[in-house]
Amino acid sequence: LHSDLRSIKWIIIVYLLTITCSLLTFGRLSDLYGRKKIFQWGFLVFTAGSLLCGFSANLDQLIVFRVLQGLGASMLMSNGPAIVTQTFEYGSRGKALGILSMVVSLGLVSGPSVGGFLIGALGWRSIFLVNVPIGLVGFVFAGRNLRIRETRRKHGPFDWEGAFLQMLVLLLFILFVDPPTFTFPDPKSILLSRWFLGGALVATGFIFAVLQRQVSEPILDFSLFRVRTFWAANLANFLNFVAYSSLLVLMPFYLEEVLGLDPEHTGFLMSTIPLTVFVVAPISGYLSDHL
């Protein structure tokens, strides 16, 4: 797309940011209206986003359509582990979640290699268009085979204000870490001040925290963070993904532009971490059930 790294990375960031901002919302909607419904429709939204990404004419369109793709992925990710947890009893749940991690890592293992091959043979659009038949099969398969013991409550109030504010807090946090530059037609560019973004982040975060303590069913229950196991596990997971995501975003540029490797070879090397997860995850799940 003849763009620089600062612009290209938003193809990845906007996808992950969309998932992060909407996970709580779709998780709560699944509690109210059923996990199977949200999970199944997630396939269609993701497939539509992939189709549009494959026909993007420029970088701006690709970034916008990645938002739609991220919404579909969020609908899937907010329900996958919950469906497994709800289906399996205590004592076999760790093994089941380990198998889920194994399957996810299998996709992560094959994705870079298959993607590298497709890019080399058919061009970059093919890595999005290949999702279309996969997504449609997933939609049909989920509809026919998922048998979930739904435990839906009566339709309680959805915390729309909280959902909006938590999205805004996360967006401001990302912009604070990496302030964007806006270019005007004249052509002057303006870089948003970190002081402004930091102040907006603190103010919005404070309003969000106060609001969550006032509503009966908040989108984020802060009392969960009194449980040491909960916040420690989330902190460990956060640090894990900070380390992994930096490699995921930057390493392909290093392998291709600095070392001069082709896309196929780059994809093969990028498969090493998920390949390790594929081997370790089911063993870890088995041990968690017993130890």
Short mmCIF file of C-alpha atoms in Angstrom, two decimals:
data_model
loop_
_atom_site.label_atom_id
_atom_site.label_comp_id
_atom_site.label_asym_id
_atom_site.label_seq_id
_atom_site.Cartn_x
_atom_site.Cartn_y
_atom_site.Cartn_z
CA LEU A 1 0.00 0.00 0.00
CA HIS A 2 3.12 2.23 -0.23
CA SER A 3 2.78 3.52 3.32
CA ASP A 4 5.12 3.91 6.30
CA LEU A 5 5.24 1.81 9.47
CA ARG A 6 3.53 4.51 11.57
CA SER A 7 0.45 4.33 9.34
CA ILE A 8 0.53 0.61 8.54
CA LYS A 9 0.57 -0.42 12.22
CA TRP A 10 -2.95 1.04 12.61
CA ILE A 11 -4.22 -1.88 10.51
CA ILE A 12 -3.28 -4.07 13.48
CA ILE A 13 -3.95 -1.58 16.29
CA VAL A 14 -7.46 -0.60 15.20
CA TYR A 15 -8.46 -4.27 14.99
CA LEU A 16 -7.15 -5.07 18.48
CA LEU A 17 -8.51 -1.80 19.88
CA THR A 18 -11.99 -2.56 18.54
CA ILE A 19 -11.89 -6.01 20.16
CA THR A 20 -10.68 -4.58 23.46
CA CYS A 21 -13.30 -1.83 23.56
CA SER A 22 -16.24 -4.10 22.75
CA LEU A 23 -15.47 -7.35 24.63
CA LEU A 24 -17.26 -6.27 27.82
CA THR A 25 -20.25 -5.02 25.82
CA PHE A 26 -20.71 -8.25 23.87
CA GLY A 27 -20.06 -10.33 26.97
CA ARG A 28 -22.85 -8.51 28.80
CA LEU A 29 -25.21 -8.75 25.80
CA SER A 30 -24.52 -12.49 25.69
CA ASP A 31 -25.52 -12.77 29.36
CA LEU A 32 -28.82 -11.08 28.52
CA TYR A 33 -29.72 -12.56 25.12
CA GLY A 34 -27.81 -15.83 24.85
CA ARG A 35 -24.25 -16.81 23.99
CA LYS A 36 -25.04 -18.91 20.95
CA LYS A 37 -26.83 -16.06 19.19
CA ILE A 38 -24.00 -13.55 19.71
CA PHE A 39 -21.33 -16.16 18.93
CA GLN A 40 -23.02 -17.29 15.73
CA TRP A 41 -23.63 -13.79 14.40
CA GLY A 42 -20.01 -12.95 15.19
CA PHE A 43 -19.03 -15.22 12.30
CA LEU A 44 -21.18 -13.23 9.86
CA VAL A 45 -19.89 -9.83 11.04
CA PHE A 46 -16.28 -11.04 10.85
CA THR A 47 -16.90 -12.53 7.39
CA ALA A 48 -18.45 -9.28 6.11
CA GLY A 49 -15.50 -7.30 7.49
CA SER A 50 -13.03 -9.69 5.84
CA LEU A 51 -14.80 -9.41 2.49
CA LEU A 52 -14.69 -5.61 2.60
CA CYS A 53 -11.05 -5.64 3.70
CA GLY A 54 -10.22 -7.80 0.69
CA PHE A 55 -11.72 -5.21 -1.66
CA SER A 56 -10.25 -2.13 0.04
CA ALA A 57 -8.95 0.44 -2.44
CA ASN A 58 -6.58 2.23 -0.05
CA LEU A 59 -5.18 2.22 3.48
CA ASP A 60 -7.99 4.34 4.95
CA GLN A 61 -10.67 1.95 3.73
CA LEU A 62 -8.74 -1.04 5.02
CA ILE A 63 -8.46 0.51 8.50
CA VAL A 64 -12.22 1.28 8.58
CA PHE A 65 -13.20 -2.23 7.49
CA ARG A 66 -10.82 -3.70 10.08
CA VAL A 67 -13.09 -2.10 12.69
CA LEU A 68 -16.02 -4.18 11.39
CA GLN A 69 -13.82 -7.27 11.36
CA GLY A 70 -12.78 -6.51 14.95
CA LEU A 71 -16.42 -6.29 16.07
CA GLY A 72 -17.05 -9.77 14.68
CA ALA A 73 -13.94 -11.12 16.34
CA SER A 74 -15.01 -9.57 19.65
CA MET A 75 -18.40 -11.32 19.43
CA LEU A 76 -16.57 -14.61 19.03
CA MET A 77 -13.84 -14.02 21.62
CA SER A 78 -16.23 -12.86 24.34
CA ASN A 79 -18.15 -16.13 24.11
CA GLY A 80 -15.71 -18.91 23.19
CA PRO A 81 -14.19 -19.53 26.66
CA ALA A 82 -17.56 -18.82 28.33
CA ILE A 83 -19.29 -21.49 26.23
CA VAL A 84 -16.59 -24.04 27.10
CA THR A 85 -16.72 -23.10 30.81
CA GLN A 86 -20.51 -23.37 30.82
CA THR A 87 -20.47 -26.76 29.07
CA PHE A 88 -17.81 -28.61 31.10
CA GLU A 89 -17.99 -29.38 34.80
CA TYR A 90 -15.31 -28.58 37.37
CA GLY A 91 -12.60 -31.24 37.15
CA SER A 92 -12.57 -31.39 33.37
CA ARG A 93 -12.83 -27.66 32.68
CA GLY A 94 -9.07 -27.05 32.72
CA LYS A 95 -8.51 -29.76 30.13
CA ALA A 96 -11.31 -28.37 27.97
CA LEU A 97 -9.89 -24.82 28.15
CA GLY A 98 -6.44 -26.26 27.40
CA ILE A 99 -7.82 -27.89 24.26
CA LEU A 100 -9.46 -24.56 23.34
CA SER A 101 -6.07 -22.83 23.69
CA MET A 102 -4.52 -25.61 21.60
CA VAL A 103 -7.04 -25.09 18.81
CA VAL A 104 -6.55 -21.30 18.93
CA SER A 105 -2.78 -21.72 18.80
CA LEU A 106 -3.17 -24.15 15.88
CA GLY A 107 -4.84 -21.31 13.99
CA LEU A 108 -2.04 -18.95 15.05
CA VAL A 109 0.55 -21.51 13.93
CA SER A 110 -1.00 -22.08 10.52
CA GLY A 111 -2.05 -18.45 9.99
CA PRO A 112 1.39 -16.88 9.41
CA SER A 113 2.59 -19.78 7.24
CA VAL A 114 -0.58 -20.04 5.16
CA GLY A 115 -0.83 -16.24 5.04
CA GLY A 116 2.76 -15.93 3.86
CA PHE A 117 2.10 -18.47 1.11
CA LEU A 118 -1.11 -16.71 0.01
CA ILE A 119 0.56 -13.30 -0.08
CA GLY A 120 3.46 -14.68 -2.12
CA ALA A 121 1.16 -16.50 -4.55
CA LEU A 122 -2.02 -14.39 -4.74
CA GLY A 123 -1.30 -11.02 -3.12
CA TRP A 124 -2.29 -9.42 0.20
CA ARG A 125 -6.04 -9.35 -0.51
CA SER A 126 -6.17 -13.15 -0.42
CA ILE A 127 -5.47 -13.31 3.35
CA PHE A 128 -8.78 -11.50 3.95
CA LEU A 129 -10.86 -13.18 1.24
CA VAL A 130 -9.88 -16.67 2.47
CA ASN A 131 -11.86 -15.88 5.66
CA VAL A 132 -15.14 -15.65 3.74
CA PRO A 133 -15.79 -19.39 3.20
CA ILE A 134 -14.30 -20.19 6.62
CA GLY A 135 -16.64 -17.71 8.33
CA LEU A 136 -19.71 -19.01 6.52
CA VAL A 137 -18.86 -22.60 7.47
CA GLY A 138 -18.37 -21.46 11.08
CA PHE A 139 -21.79 -19.78 11.10
CA VAL A 140 -23.55 -22.91 9.82
CA PHE A 141 -21.54 -25.25 12.06
CA ALA A 142 -22.26 -23.20 15.20
CA GLY A 143 -25.97 -23.08 14.38
CA ARG A 144 -26.25 -26.83 13.90
CA ASN A 145 -23.92 -28.18 16.59
CA LEU A 146 -23.80 -25.80 19.56
CA ARG A 147 -26.01 -27.08 22.37
CA ILE A 148 -25.68 -24.61 25.23
CA ARG A 149 -27.53 -24.70 28.52
CA GLU A 150 -28.46 -21.04 28.49
CA THR A 151 -28.92 -19.46 31.90
CA ARG A 152 -30.29 -16.11 30.75
CA ARG A 153 -31.79 -13.82 33.30
CA LYS A 154 -34.65 -11.45 32.65
CA HIS A 155 -33.59 -8.60 30.44
CA GLY A 156 -31.99 -6.30 32.98
CA PRO A 157 -30.78 -2.77 32.31
CA PHE A 158 -27.78 -2.57 30.03
CA ASP A 159 -25.19 -0.04 31.15
CA TRP A 160 -24.92 1.93 27.91
CA GLU A 161 -23.20 4.90 29.58
CA GLY A 162 -20.61 2.61 31.15
CA ALA A 163 -20.07 0.77 27.86
CA PHE A 164 -19.44 4.06 26.04
CA LEU A 165 -17.13 5.42 28.76
CA GLN A 166 -15.01 2.27 28.98
CA MET A 167 -14.53 2.39 25.20
CA LEU A 168 -13.53 6.05 25.50
CA VAL A 169 -11.08 5.32 28.33
CA LEU A 170 -9.38 2.57 26.34
CA LEU A 171 -9.24 4.74 23.20
CA LEU A 172 -7.72 7.67 25.13
CA PHE A 173 -5.17 5.33 26.68
CA ILE A 174 -3.99 4.11 23.27
CA LEU A 175 -3.88 7.66 21.91
CA PHE A 176 -1.93 8.77 25.00
CA VAL A 177 0.67 6.06 24.39
CA ASP A 178 0.94 6.93 20.69
CA PRO A 179 -0.56 10.37 19.88
CA PRO A 180 -1.78 10.50 16.25
CA THR A 181 -0.93 13.24 13.78
CA PHE A 182 -3.81 14.86 11.90
CA THR A 183 -2.98 16.28 8.46
CA PHE A 184 -5.07 19.05 6.94
CA PRO A 185 -5.40 19.88 3.22
CA ASP A 186 -3.19 23.00 3.44
CA PRO A 187 -1.04 20.67 4.29
CA LYS A 188 -0.27 21.34 7.95
CA SER A 189 -0.11 18.57 10.52
CA ILE A 190 -1.13 18.80 14.15
CA LEU A 191 0.12 16.38 16.82
CA LEU A 192 -2.28 15.95 19.74
CA SER A 193 -0.61 16.93 23.02
CA ARG A 194 0.09 14.17 25.53
CA TRP A 195 -0.87 16.60 28.29
CA PHE A 196 -4.31 17.03 26.74
CA LEU A 197 -4.76 13.29 26.17
CA GLY A 198 -3.49 12.47 29.66
CA GLY A 199 -5.89 14.96 31.26
CA ALA A 200 -8.80 13.65 29.21
CA LEU A 201 -7.86 10.08 30.16
CA VAL A 202 -7.76 10.83 33.90
CA ALA A 203 -11.04 12.80 33.81
CA THR A 204 -12.88 10.16 31.77
CA GLY A 205 -11.50 7.35 33.93
CA PHE A 206 -12.68 9.12 37.09
CA ILE A 207 -16.19 9.65 35.70
CA PHE A 208 -16.31 6.01 34.59
CA ALA A 209 -15.23 4.73 38.03
CA VAL A 210 -17.81 6.88 39.83
CA LEU A 211 -20.60 5.84 37.46
CA GLN A 212 -19.81 2.13 37.80
CA ARG A 213 -20.29 2.36 41.57
CA GLN A 214 -23.72 3.96 41.17
CA VAL A 215 -25.45 1.67 38.67
CA SER A 216 -27.05 -1.61 39.75
CA GLU A 217 -25.49 -3.77 37.02
CA PRO A 218 -22.26 -2.09 35.85
CA ILE A 219 -20.45 -3.05 32.67
CA LEU A 220 -17.30 -3.46 34.82
CA ASP A 221 -17.70 -4.59 38.41
CA PHE A 222 -14.74 -3.07 40.26
CA SER A 223 -15.37 -5.33 43.26
CA LEU A 224 -13.83 -8.15 41.20
CA PHE A 225 -10.44 -6.50 41.63
CA ARG A 226 -10.59 -7.16 45.37
CA VAL A 227 -10.02 -10.81 44.50
CA ARG A 228 -6.27 -11.29 44.35
CA THR A 229 -6.43 -14.26 41.98
CA PHE A 230 -8.54 -12.24 39.53
CA TRP A 231 -6.38 -9.11 39.31
CA ALA A 232 -3.09 -11.04 39.47
CA ALA A 233 -4.11 -13.32 36.61
CA ASN A 234 -5.26 -10.36 34.53
CA LEU A 235 -2.05 -8.43 35.24
CA ALA A 236 0.05 -11.45 34.23
CA ASN A 237 -2.01 -11.84 31.06
CA PHE A 238 -1.60 -8.13 30.27
CA LEU A 239 2.19 -8.33 30.59
CA ASN A 240 2.23 -11.50 28.50
CA PHE A 241 0.37 -9.86 25.62
CA VAL A 242 2.42 -6.64 25.83
CA ALA A 243 5.52 -8.75 25.26
CA TYR A 244 3.98 -10.93 22.57
CA SER A 245 2.16 -8.19 20.66
CA SER A 246 5.31 -6.11 20.23
CA LEU A 247 6.89 -9.10 18.50
CA LEU A 248 3.75 -9.79 16.51
CA VAL A 249 3.61 -6.25 15.10
CA LEU A 250 7.28 -5.43 14.58
CA MET A 251 8.97 -8.74 13.79
CA PRO A 252 7.53 -9.20 10.24
CA PHE A 253 8.95 -5.79 9.25
CA TYR A 254 12.36 -6.73 10.67
CA LEU A 255 12.41 -10.15 8.98
CA GLU A 256 11.32 -8.85 5.57
CA GLU A 257 12.83 -5.35 5.36
CA VAL A 258 16.05 -5.80 7.39
CA LEU A 259 16.91 -9.47 6.89
CA GLY A 260 15.35 -9.57 3.41
CA LEU A 261 13.31 -12.75 3.91
CA ASP A 262 10.34 -13.60 1.69
CA PRO A 263 6.76 -13.70 3.12
CA GLU A 264 6.70 -17.52 3.24
CA HIS A 265 9.89 -17.75 5.32
CA THR A 266 8.74 -14.90 7.55
CA GLY A 267 5.42 -16.64 8.21
CA PHE A 268 7.22 -19.85 9.10
CA LEU A 269 9.41 -18.10 11.68
CA MET A 270 6.41 -16.26 13.14
CA SER A 271 4.78 -19.62 13.87
CA THR A 272 7.26 -20.65 16.55
CA ILE A 273 5.52 -19.05 19.57
CA PRO A 274 1.99 -20.35 18.82
CA LEU A 275 3.53 -23.75 18.00
CA THR A 276 4.93 -23.84 21.53
CA VAL A 277 1.50 -22.87 22.91
CA PHE A 278 -0.05 -25.68 20.86
CA VAL A 279 2.19 -28.21 22.62
CA VAL A 280 2.05 -26.77 26.15
CA ALA A 281 -1.62 -25.67 26.43
CA PRO A 282 -3.30 -29.11 26.75
CA ILE A 283 -0.60 -30.27 29.20
CA SER A 284 -1.13 -27.11 31.27
CA GLY A 285 -4.90 -27.62 31.24
CA TYR A 286 -4.52 -31.23 32.41
CA LEU A 287 -2.18 -30.19 35.22
CA SER A 288 -4.53 -27.41 36.34
CA ASP A 289 -7.31 -29.94 36.86
CA HIS A 290 -5.07 -32.10 39.07
CA LEU A 291 -2.76 -29.62 40.79
#
